[in-house]
GROMACS .gro file of N, CA and C in nm:
model
  456
    1MET      N    1   1.377  -1.583  -0.090
    1MET     CA    2   1.397  -1.500  -0.210
    1MET      C    3   1.421  -1.311  -0.118
    2LEU      N    4   1.332  -1.332  -0.022
    2LEU     CA    5   1.295  -1.196   0.052
    2LEU      C    6   1.420  -1.114   0.056
    3GLN      N    7   1.492  -1.255   0.090
    3GLN     CA    8   1.584  -1.241   0.209
    3GLN      C    9   1.729  -1.206   0.081
    4SER      N   10   1.766  -1.255   0.013
    4SER     CA   11   1.825  -1.164  -0.145
    4SER      C   12   1.787  -1.045  -0.149
    5LEU      N   13   1.620  -0.992  -0.198
    5LEU     CA   14   1.590  -0.907  -0.250
    5LEU      C   15   1.634  -0.813  -0.135
    6LEU      N   16   1.621  -0.810  -0.022
    6LEU     CA   17   1.613  -0.687   0.100
    6LEU      C   18   1.798  -0.698   0.093
    7ARG      N   19   1.854  -0.817   0.112
    7ARG     CA   20   1.975  -0.784   0.071
    7ARG      C   21   2.038  -0.662   0.034
    8GLU      N   22   2.040  -0.632  -0.132
    8GLU     CA   23   2.020  -0.636  -0.238
    8GLU      C   24   2.013  -0.486  -0.225
    9GLU      N   25   1.892  -0.442  -0.187
    9GLU     CA   26   1.813  -0.327  -0.192
    9GLU      C   27   1.803  -0.256  -0.102
   10VAL      N   28   1.821  -0.293   0.078
   10VAL     CA   29   1.778  -0.195   0.147
   10VAL      C   30   1.899  -0.187   0.211
   11ILE      N   31   2.053  -0.244   0.225
   11ILE     CA   32   2.142  -0.226   0.246
   11ILE      C   33   2.222  -0.087   0.176
   12ASN      N   34   2.165  -0.045   0.030
   12ASN     CA   35   2.222   0.093  -0.056
   12ASN      C   36   2.135   0.200  -0.017
   13CYS      N   37   2.001   0.183   0.060
   13CYS     CA   38   1.933   0.303   0.133
   13CYS      C   39   2.057   0.410   0.222
   14MET      N   40   2.095   0.496   0.216
   14MET     CA   41   2.187   0.602   0.337
   14MET      C   42   2.111   0.603   0.362
   15ARG      N   43   1.975   0.648   0.402
   15ARG     CA   44   1.884   0.682   0.516
   15ARG      C   45   1.886   0.870   0.497
   16CYS      N   46   1.930   0.896   0.412
   16CYS     CA   47   1.942   1.049   0.368
   16CYS      C   48   1.804   1.168   0.428
   17GLY      N   49   1.704   1.095   0.361
   17GLY     CA   50   1.543   1.184   0.405
   17GLY      C   51   1.509   1.212   0.245
   18LEU      N   52   1.612   1.231   0.166
   18LEU     CA   53   1.535   1.289   0.032
   18LEU      C   54   1.452   1.217  -0.008
   19CYS      N   55   1.430   1.077  -0.028
   19CYS     CA   56   1.305   1.048  -0.008
   19CYS      C   57   1.162   1.114  -0.008
   20LEU      N   58   1.159   1.165   0.133
   20LEU     CA   59   1.061   1.222   0.212
   20LEU      C   60   0.993   1.289   0.141
   21ALA      N   61   1.015   1.400   0.101
   21ALA     CA   62   0.996   1.496   0.052
   21ALA      C   63   0.897   1.447  -0.115
   22THR      N   64   0.950   1.338  -0.149
   22THR     CA   65   0.844   1.327  -0.304
   22THR      C   66   0.753   1.238  -0.253
   23CYS      N   67   0.753   1.144  -0.158
   23CYS     CA   68   0.644   1.078  -0.139
   23CYS      C   69   0.515   1.120  -0.056
   24PRO      N   70   0.410   1.085  -0.159
   24PRO     CA   71   0.280   1.095  -0.183
   24PRO      C   72   0.157   1.069   0.053
   25THR      N   73   0.249   0.919   0.033
   25THR     CA   74   0.204   0.854   0.189
   25THR      C   75   0.258   0.916   0.318
   26TYR      N   76   0.413   0.982   0.305
   26TYR     CA   77   0.477   1.014   0.402
   26TYR      C   78   0.390   1.200   0.416
   27SER      N   79   0.402   1.252   0.285
   27SER     CA   80   0.325   1.373   0.309
   27SER      C   81   0.196   1.390   0.343
   28LEU      N   82   0.123   1.303   0.331
   28LEU     CA   83  -0.025   1.297   0.404
   28LEU      C   84  -0.034   1.229   0.529
   29LEU      N   85   0.073   1.137   0.572
   29LEU     CA   86   0.028   1.109   0.725
   29LEU      C   87   0.158   1.148   0.845
   30LYS      N   88   0.248   1.172   0.753
   30LYS     CA   89   0.389   1.227   0.798
   30LYS      C   90   0.427   1.140   0.932
   31LEU      N   91   0.392   0.997   0.943
   31LEU     CA   92   0.458   0.916   0.986
   31LEU      C   93   0.587   0.860   0.885
   32GLU      N   94   0.713   0.791   0.978
   32GLU     CA   95   0.817   0.753   0.912
   32GLU      C   96   0.786   0.612   0.848
   33ARG      N   97   0.695   0.536   0.890
   33ARG     CA   98   0.703   0.408   0.819
   33ARG      C   99   0.586   0.402   0.732
   34ALA      N  100   0.584   0.541   0.692
   34ALA     CA  101   0.503   0.550   0.587
   34ALA      C  102   0.552   0.579   0.497
   35SER      N  103   0.711   0.638   0.486
   35SER     CA  104   0.792   0.652   0.382
   35SER      C  105   0.863   0.602   0.351
   36PRO      N  106   0.923   0.587   0.245
   36PRO     CA  107   0.991   0.451   0.189
   36PRO      C  108   1.123   0.435   0.256
   37ARG      N  109   1.198   0.548   0.352
   37ARG     CA  110   1.313   0.529   0.388
   37ARG      C  111   1.219   0.386   0.481
   38GLY      N  112   1.111   0.455   0.583
   38GLY     CA  113   1.027   0.391   0.696
   38GLY      C  114   1.029   0.267   0.660
   39ARG      N  115   0.986   0.196   0.493
   39ARG     CA  116   0.960   0.089   0.494
   39ARG      C  117   1.078   0.011   0.463
   40LEU      N  118   1.176   0.050   0.377
   40LEU     CA  119   1.278  -0.026   0.399
   40LEU      C  120   1.397  -0.052   0.524
   41ALA      N  121   1.313   0.042   0.635
   41ALA     CA  122   1.392  -0.024   0.810
   41ALA      C  123   1.328  -0.118   0.816
   42LEU      N  124   1.190  -0.122   0.784
   42LEU     CA  125   1.058  -0.231   0.857
   42LEU      C  126   1.142  -0.357   0.770
   43LEU      N  127   1.136  -0.353   0.595
   43LEU     CA  128   1.183  -0.430   0.527
   43LEU      C  129   1.335  -0.539   0.606
   44ARG      N  130   1.367  -0.454   0.653
   44ARG     CA  131   1.531  -0.503   0.692
   44ARG      C  132   1.537  -0.528   0.856
   45ALA      N  133   1.407  -0.481   0.924
   45ALA     CA  134   1.371  -0.560   1.031
   45ALA      C  135   1.381  -0.716   1.042
   46VAL      N  136   1.284  -0.696   0.912
   46VAL     CA  137   1.221  -0.841   0.923
   46VAL      C  138   1.351  -0.908   0.844
   47SER      N  139   1.441  -0.914   0.768
   47SER     CA  140   1.571  -1.012   0.718
   47SER      C  141   1.618  -0.982   0.851
   48GLU      N  142   1.650  -0.916   0.911
   48GLU     CA  143   1.728  -0.951   1.031
   48GLU      C  144   1.668  -1.001   1.141
   49GLY      N  145   1.532  -1.122   1.160
   49GLY     CA  146   1.478  -1.147   1.249
   49GLY      C  147   1.467  -1.041   1.323
   50ARG      N  148   1.455  -0.916   1.367
   50ARG     CA  149   1.450  -0.861   1.481
   50ARG      C  150   1.275  -0.788   1.480
   51LEU      N  151   1.180  -0.827   1.338
   51LEU     CA  152   1.068  -0.818   1.385
   51LEU      C  153   0.970  -0.923   1.285
   52THR      N  154   0.864  -0.953   1.334
   52THR     CA  155   0.837  -1.050   1.263
   52THR      C  156   0.701  -1.045   1.197
   53PRO      N  157   0.674  -1.098   1.028
   53PRO     CA  158   0.575  -1.058   0.933
   53PRO      C  159   0.471  -1.063   1.026
   54SER      N  160   0.373  -0.902   1.055
   54SER     CA  161   0.258  -0.930   1.045
   54SER      C  162   0.136  -0.822   0.998
   55GLU      N  163   0.005  -0.827   1.037
   55GLU     CA  164  -0.115  -0.763   0.931
   55GLU      C  165  -0.018  -0.579   0.942
   56ASN      N  166   0.020  -0.548   1.055
   56ASN     CA  167   0.083  -0.433   1.037
   56ASN      C  168   0.158  -0.369   0.930
   57LEU      N  169   0.266  -0.512   0.923
   57LEU     CA  170   0.393  -0.464   0.838
   57LEU      C  171   0.308  -0.498   0.675
   58VAL      N  172   0.275  -0.551   0.664
   58VAL     CA  173   0.174  -0.556   0.534
   58VAL      C  174   0.062  -0.439   0.450
   59ARG      N  175   0.041  -0.374   0.607
   59ARG     CA  176  -0.035  -0.250   0.561
   59ARG      C  177   0.046  -0.135   0.532
   60GLU      N  178   0.123  -0.110   0.608
   60GLU     CA  179   0.267  -0.062   0.578
   60GLU      C  180   0.312  -0.048   0.418
   61ILE      N  181   0.348  -0.171   0.383
   61ILE     CA  182   0.415  -0.202   0.261
   61ILE      C  183   0.257  -0.159   0.143
   62TYR      N  184   0.161  -0.235   0.213
   62TYR     CA  185   0.054  -0.144   0.089
   62TYR      C  186  -0.014  -0.001   0.110
   63LEU      N  187   0.072   0.083   0.167
   63LEU     CA  188   0.044   0.204   0.219
   63LEU      C  189   0.098   0.262   0.043
   64CYS      N  190   0.199   0.233   0.004
   64CYS     CA  191   0.332   0.281  -0.098
   64CYS      C  192   0.203   0.218  -0.236
   65LEU      N  193   0.207   0.399  -0.332
   65LEU     CA  194   0.142   0.373  -0.407
   65LEU      C  195   0.148   0.346  -0.541
   66LEU      N  196   0.317   0.309  -0.507
   66LEU     CA  197   0.422   0.268  -0.610
   66LEU      C  198   0.430   0.394  -0.712
   67CYS      N  199   0.435   0.536  -0.680
   67CYS     CA  200   0.426   0.609  -0.802
   67CYS      C  201   0.609   0.606  -0.830
   68GLU      N  202   0.645   0.591  -0.760
   68GLU     CA  203   0.792   0.564  -0.797
   68GLU      C  204   0.948   0.674  -0.785
   69ALA      N  205   0.814   0.809  -0.729
   69ALA     CA  206   0.890   0.951  -0.689
   69ALA      C  207   0.993   0.927  -0.613
   70CYS      N  208   0.993   0.853  -0.520
   70CYS     CA  209   1.117   0.843  -0.413
   70CYS      C  210   1.265   0.818  -0.490
   71GLU      N  211   1.208   0.717  -0.630
   71GLU     CA  212   1.341   0.691  -0.692
   71GLU      C  213   1.362   0.756  -0.754
   72THR      N  214   1.298   0.826  -0.754
   72THR     CA  215   1.405   0.949  -0.888
   72THR      C  216   1.505   1.052  -0.824
   73ALA      N  217   1.462   1.104  -0.652
   73ALA     CA  218   1.530   1.183  -0.565
   73ALA      C  219   1.615   1.091  -0.454
   74CYS      N  220   1.620   0.931  -0.509
   74CYS     CA  221   1.719   0.858  -0.449
   74CYS      C  222   1.915   0.872  -0.474
   75PRO      N  223   1.948   0.967  -0.395
   75PRO     CA  224   2.101   0.915  -0.444
   75PRO      C  225   2.158   0.766  -0.510
   76ALA      N  226   2.115   0.712  -0.353
   76ALA     CA  227   2.136   0.548  -0.413
   76ALA      C  228   2.110   0.456  -0.506
   77GLY      N  229   2.001   0.506  -0.563
   77GLY     CA  230   1.919   0.450  -0.650
   77GLY      C  231   1.882   0.343  -0.587
   78VAL      N  232   1.846   0.307  -0.477
   78VAL     CA  233   1.767   0.267  -0.408
   78VAL      C  234   1.594   0.222  -0.554
   79LYS      N  235   1.560   0.113  -0.572
   79LYS     CA  236   1.409   0.071  -0.660
   79LYS      C  237   1.360   0.015  -0.554
   80VAL      N  238   1.281   0.156  -0.505
   80VAL     CA  239   1.148   0.123  -0.379
   80VAL      C  240   1.054   0.017  -0.394
   81GLY      N  241   1.035   0.107  -0.543
   81GLY     CA  242   0.871   0.052  -0.584
   81GLY      C  243   0.919  -0.112  -0.661
   82HIS      N  244   1.041  -0.146  -0.681
   82HIS     CA  245   1.050  -0.267  -0.767
   82HIS      C  246   1.062  -0.315  -0.669
   83LEU      N  247   1.105  -0.286  -0.522
   83LEU     CA  248   1.132  -0.407  -0.409
   83LEU      C  249   1.002  -0.440  -0.374
   84VAL      N  250   0.907  -0.283  -0.315
   84VAL     CA  251   0.772  -0.310  -0.278
   84VAL      C  252   0.709  -0.375  -0.333
   85GLU      N  253   0.642  -0.375  -0.513
   85GLU     CA  254   0.653  -0.505  -0.574
   85GLU      C  255   0.653  -0.623  -0.548
   86ARG      N  256   0.782  -0.697  -0.513
   86ARG     CA  257   0.818  -0.833  -0.500
   86ARG      C  258   0.781  -0.840  -0.347
   87VAL      N  259   0.837  -0.773  -0.232
   87VAL     CA  260   0.776  -0.791  -0.159
   87VAL      C  261   0.617  -0.810  -0.137
   88ARG      N  262   0.549  -0.733  -0.170
   88ARG     CA  263   0.403  -0.763  -0.173
   88ARG      C  264   0.319  -0.921  -0.214
   89ALA      N  265   0.444  -0.931  -0.352
   89ALA     CA  266   0.418  -1.088  -0.365
   89ALA      C  267   0.451  -1.228  -0.289
   90GLU      N  268   0.580  -1.181  -0.191
   90GLU     CA  269   0.592  -1.230  -0.125
   90GLU      C  270   0.499  -1.244   0.008
   91THR      N  271   0.424  -1.125   0.063
   91THR     CA  272   0.369  -1.089   0.161
   91THR      C  273   0.205  -1.173   0.111
   92LYS      N  274   0.150  -1.215   0.048
   92LYS     CA  275   0.057  -1.276   0.027
   92LYS      C  276   0.032  -1.375   0.120
   93GLY      N  277   0.097  -1.418   0.172
   93GLY     CA  278   0.059  -1.550   0.240
   93GLY      C  279   0.047  -1.547   0.375
   94TRP      N  280   0.187  -1.417   0.420
   94TRP     CA  281   0.202  -1.364   0.537
   94TRP      C  282   0.065  -1.355   0.681
   95VAL      N  283  -0.043  -1.316   0.603
   95VAL     CA  284  -0.141  -1.279   0.651
   95VAL      C  285  -0.308  -1.246   0.572
   96PRO      N  286  -0.360  -1.408   0.610
   96PRO     CA  287  -0.449  -1.440   0.537
   96PRO      C  288  -0.560  -1.373   0.526
   97PRO      N  289  -0.657  -1.328   0.443
   97PRO     CA  290  -0.755  -1.224   0.415
   97PRO      C  291  -0.881  -1.300   0.464
   98SER      N  292  -0.933  -1.164   0.547
   98SER     CA  293  -1.047  -1.201   0.593
   98SER      C  294  -1.155  -1.227   0.544
   99ILE      N  295  -1.227  -1.292   0.602
   99ILE     CA  296  -1.401  -1.331   0.508
   99ILE      C  297  -1.416  -1.184   0.419
  100TRP      N  298  -1.472  -1.090   0.492
  100TRP     CA  299  -1.484  -1.004   0.475
  100TRP      C  300  -1.412  -0.916   0.347
  101GLU      N  301  -1.314  -0.951   0.343
  101GLU     CA  302  -1.223  -0.915   0.243
  101GLU      C  303  -1.207  -0.978   0.143
  102ARG      N  304  -1.222  -1.126   0.149
  102ARG     CA  305  -1.235  -1.217   0.033
  102ARG      C  306  -1.386  -1.213  -0.072
  103ALA      N  307  -1.504  -1.180   0.008
  103ALA     CA  308  -1.622  -1.130  -0.075
  103ALA      C  309  -1.626  -1.056  -0.142
  104LEU      N  310  -1.574  -0.958  -0.068
  104LEU     CA  311  -1.539  -0.813  -0.159
  104LEU      C  312  -1.469  -0.815  -0.287
  105ARG      N  313  -1.366  -0.884  -0.315
  105ARG     CA  314  -1.254  -0.896  -0.396
  105ARG      C  315  -1.343  -0.964  -0.472
  106ARG      N  316  -1.392  -1.112  -0.401
  106ARG     CA  317  -1.481  -1.154  -0.522
  106ARG      C  318  -1.564  -1.078  -0.611
  107LEU      N  319  -1.626  -0.993  -0.550
  107LEU     CA  320  -1.757  -0.924  -0.587
  107LEU      C  321  -1.669  -0.798  -0.648
  108VAL      N  322  -1.555  -0.769  -0.607
  108VAL     CA  323  -1.512  -0.672  -0.741
  108VAL      C  324  -1.479  -0.706  -0.876
  109PHE      N  325  -1.345  -0.813  -0.786
  109PHE     CA  326  -1.276  -0.867  -0.947
  109PHE      C  327  -1.388  -0.974  -1.012
  110GLN      N  328  -1.501  -0.975  -0.954
  110GLN     CA  329  -1.572  -1.099  -1.070
  110GLN      C  330  -1.681  -1.056  -1.100
  111GLY      N  331  -1.745  -0.971  -0.997
  111GLY     CA  332  -1.894  -0.908  -1.030
  111GLY      C  333  -1.895  -0.790  -1.079
  112LEU      N  334  -1.775  -0.685  -1.059
  112LEU     CA  335  -1.811  -0.606  -1.084
  112LEU      C  336  -1.669  -0.562  -1.291
  113PHE      N  337  -1.600  -0.608  -1.232
  113PHE     CA  338  -1.418  -0.543  -1.330
  113PHE      C  339  -1.505  -0.619  -1.451
  114PRO      N  340  -1.565  -0.727  -1.481
  114PRO     CA  341  -1.522  -0.828  -1.607
  114PRO      C  342  -1.680  -0.751  -1.660
  115HIS      N  343  -1.772  -0.660  -1.639
  115HIS     CA  344  -1.910  -0.634  -1.671
  115HIS      C  345  -1.880  -0.464  -1.732
  116PRO      N  346  -1.851  -0.399  -1.828
  116PRO     CA  347  -1.833  -0.291  -1.838
  116PRO      C  348  -1.966  -0.219  -1.843
  117ARG      N  349  -2.083  -0.208  -1.800
  117ARG     CA  350  -2.225  -0.185  -1.778
  117ARG      C  351  -2.225  -0.120  -1.638
  118ARG      N  352  -2.189  -0.218  -1.539
  118ARG     CA  353  -2.204  -0.269  -1.408
  118ARG      C  354  -2.095  -0.150  -1.361
  119LEU      N  355  -1.959  -0.123  -1.459
  119LEU     CA  356  -1.902  -0.035  -1.422
  119LEU      C  357  -1.948   0.127  -1.424
  120GLU      N  358  -2.019   0.151  -1.515
  120GLU     CA  359  -2.075   0.281  -1.567
  120GLU      C  360  -2.108   0.307  -1.457
  121PHE      N  361  -2.208   0.215  -1.426
  121PHE     CA  362  -2.312   0.227  -1.355
  121PHE      C  363  -2.277   0.312  -1.233
  122LEU      N  364  -2.159   0.208  -1.164
  122LEU     CA  365  -2.042   0.257  -1.015
  122LEU      C  366  -1.998   0.399  -1.068
  123ALA      N  367  -1.990   0.408  -1.158
  123ALA     CA  368  -1.899   0.525  -1.204
  123ALA      C  369  -2.011   0.666  -1.214
  124ARG      N  370  -2.134   0.648  -1.229
  124ARG     CA  371  -2.201   0.728  -1.205
  124ARG      C  372  -2.285   0.768  -1.045
  125ILE      N  373  -2.294   0.665  -1.011
  125ILE     CA  374  -2.315   0.701  -0.850
  125ILE      C  375  -2.221   0.754  -0.780
  126LEU      N  376  -2.071   0.722  -0.818
  126LEU     CA  377  -1.957   0.782  -0.758
  126LEU      C  378  -1.939   0.969  -0.779
  127ARG      N  379  -2.020   0.943  -0.947
  127ARG     CA  380  -1.961   1.103  -0.935
  127ARG      C  381  -2.057   1.134  -0.832
  128SER      N  382  -2.221   1.091  -0.798
  128SER     CA  383  -2.303   1.177  -0.751
  128SER      C  384  -2.261   1.185  -0.613
  129TYR      N  385  -2.204   1.089  -0.543
  129TYR     CA  386  -2.111   1.057  -0.445
  129TYR      C  387  -2.046   1.207  -0.417
  130GLN      N  388  -1.961   1.254  -0.540
  130GLN     CA  389  -1.866   1.327  -0.496
  130GLN      C  390  -1.950   1.455  -0.485
  131ARG      N  391  -2.052   1.476  -0.610
  131ARG     CA  392  -2.094   1.623  -0.664
  131ARG      C  393  -2.182   1.656  -0.492
  132LEU      N  394  -2.242   1.575  -0.434
  132LEU     CA  395  -2.296   1.605  -0.258
  132LEU      C  396  -2.270   1.604  -0.154
  133GLY      N  397  -2.153   1.576  -0.158
  133GLY     CA  398  -2.083   1.567  -0.100
  133GLY      C  399  -2.077   1.492   0.069
  134LEU      N  400  -2.122   1.371  -0.008
  134LEU     CA  401  -2.117   1.263   0.124
  134LEU      C  402  -2.051   1.230   0.191
  135GLU      N  403  -1.921   1.277   0.130
  135GLU     CA  404  -1.756   1.198   0.150
  135GLU      C  405  -1.763   1.231   0.318
  136SER      N  406  -1.808   1.338   0.352
  136SER     CA  407  -1.780   1.334   0.497
  136SER      C  408  -1.885   1.318   0.612
  137LEU      N  409  -2.007   1.285   0.565
  137LEU     CA  410  -2.118   1.176   0.661
  137LEU      C  411  -2.055   1.051   0.598
  138VAL      N  412  -2.024   0.981   0.487
  138VAL     CA  413  -1.980   0.867   0.554
  138VAL      C  414  -1.808   0.839   0.646
  139ARG      N  415  -1.791   0.918   0.665
  139ARG     CA  416  -1.639   0.911   0.738
  139ARG      C  417  -1.736   0.958   0.889
  140GLN      N  418  -1.846   1.049   0.904
  140GLN     CA  419  -1.864   1.070   1.022
  140GLN      C  420  -1.937   0.886   1.083
  141LEU      N  421  -2.028   0.867   1.032
  141LEU     CA  422  -2.078   0.705   1.065
  141LEU      C  423  -1.952   0.637   1.034
  142GLY      N  424  -1.866   0.648   0.997
  142GLY     CA  425  -1.740   0.500   0.991
  142GLY      C  426  -1.740   0.404   0.893
  143ILE      N  427  -1.816   0.448   0.801
  143ILE     CA  428  -1.854   0.353   0.685
  143ILE      C  429  -1.683   0.288   0.593
  144SER      N  430  -1.629   0.344   0.616
  144SER     CA  431  -1.501   0.326   0.516
  144SER      C  432  -1.414   0.286   0.555
  145GLN      N  433  -1.381   0.339   0.732
  145GLN     CA  434  -1.305   0.205   0.811
  145GLN      C  435  -1.343   0.047   0.833
  146ARG      N  436  -1.436   0.007   0.782
  146ARG     CA  437  -1.524  -0.125   0.829
  146ARG      C  438  -1.421  -0.174   0.653
  147LEU      N  439  -1.404  -0.071   0.588
  147LEU     CA  440  -1.322  -0.138   0.453
  147LEU      C  441  -1.254  -0.212   0.439
  148PRO      N  442  -1.198  -0.339   0.359
  148PRO     CA  443  -1.013  -0.399   0.392
  148PRO      C  444  -0.968  -0.277   0.353
  149LYS      N  445  -0.852  -0.262   0.398
  149LYS     CA  446  -0.734  -0.192   0.338
  149LYS      C  447  -0.675  -0.188   0.212
  150SER      N  448  -0.694  -0.310   0.187
  150SER     CA  449  -0.650  -0.341   0.036
  150SER      C  450  -0.717  -0.458  -0.018
  151LEU      N  451  -0.735  -0.431  -0.173
  151LEU     CA  452  -0.830  -0.560  -0.244
  151LEU      C  453  -0.720  -0.638  -0.341
  152THR      N  454  -0.624  -0.597  -0.294
  152THR     CA  455  -0.507  -0.669  -0.393
  152THR      C  456  -0.473  -0.832  -0.333
   0.00000   0.00000   0.00000
């Protein structure tokens, strides 16, 4: 299934770069692989057998915010957001989640989301975190680097 998806959409990319200016992840990271064009190139390499699926590849796919801003800028009409969604569904089995990631998912999706009061409490904590400027402290301590890159 992934092969046919890639053939249909990836080949249409003209690599013109008009998507770069609209992509939030590219604007922030300034890395080709974090751009729509870069993601399509990575997927094309996988489909042609020049690149094997890996955790790094999956990370690049999950960096996409699915905002679809690139689609409005694309003169070829490549539906990058749709393709990324489909590829994410395909890649679920490529790299198994770590024990830590599974535990955090379970905590969030079963212990937090179904309980509105818990969500409210967490929202209050996060607002305080933002108001107090604790973000720089968390970065300095490296706490955020220990969290899984994706919870999906």
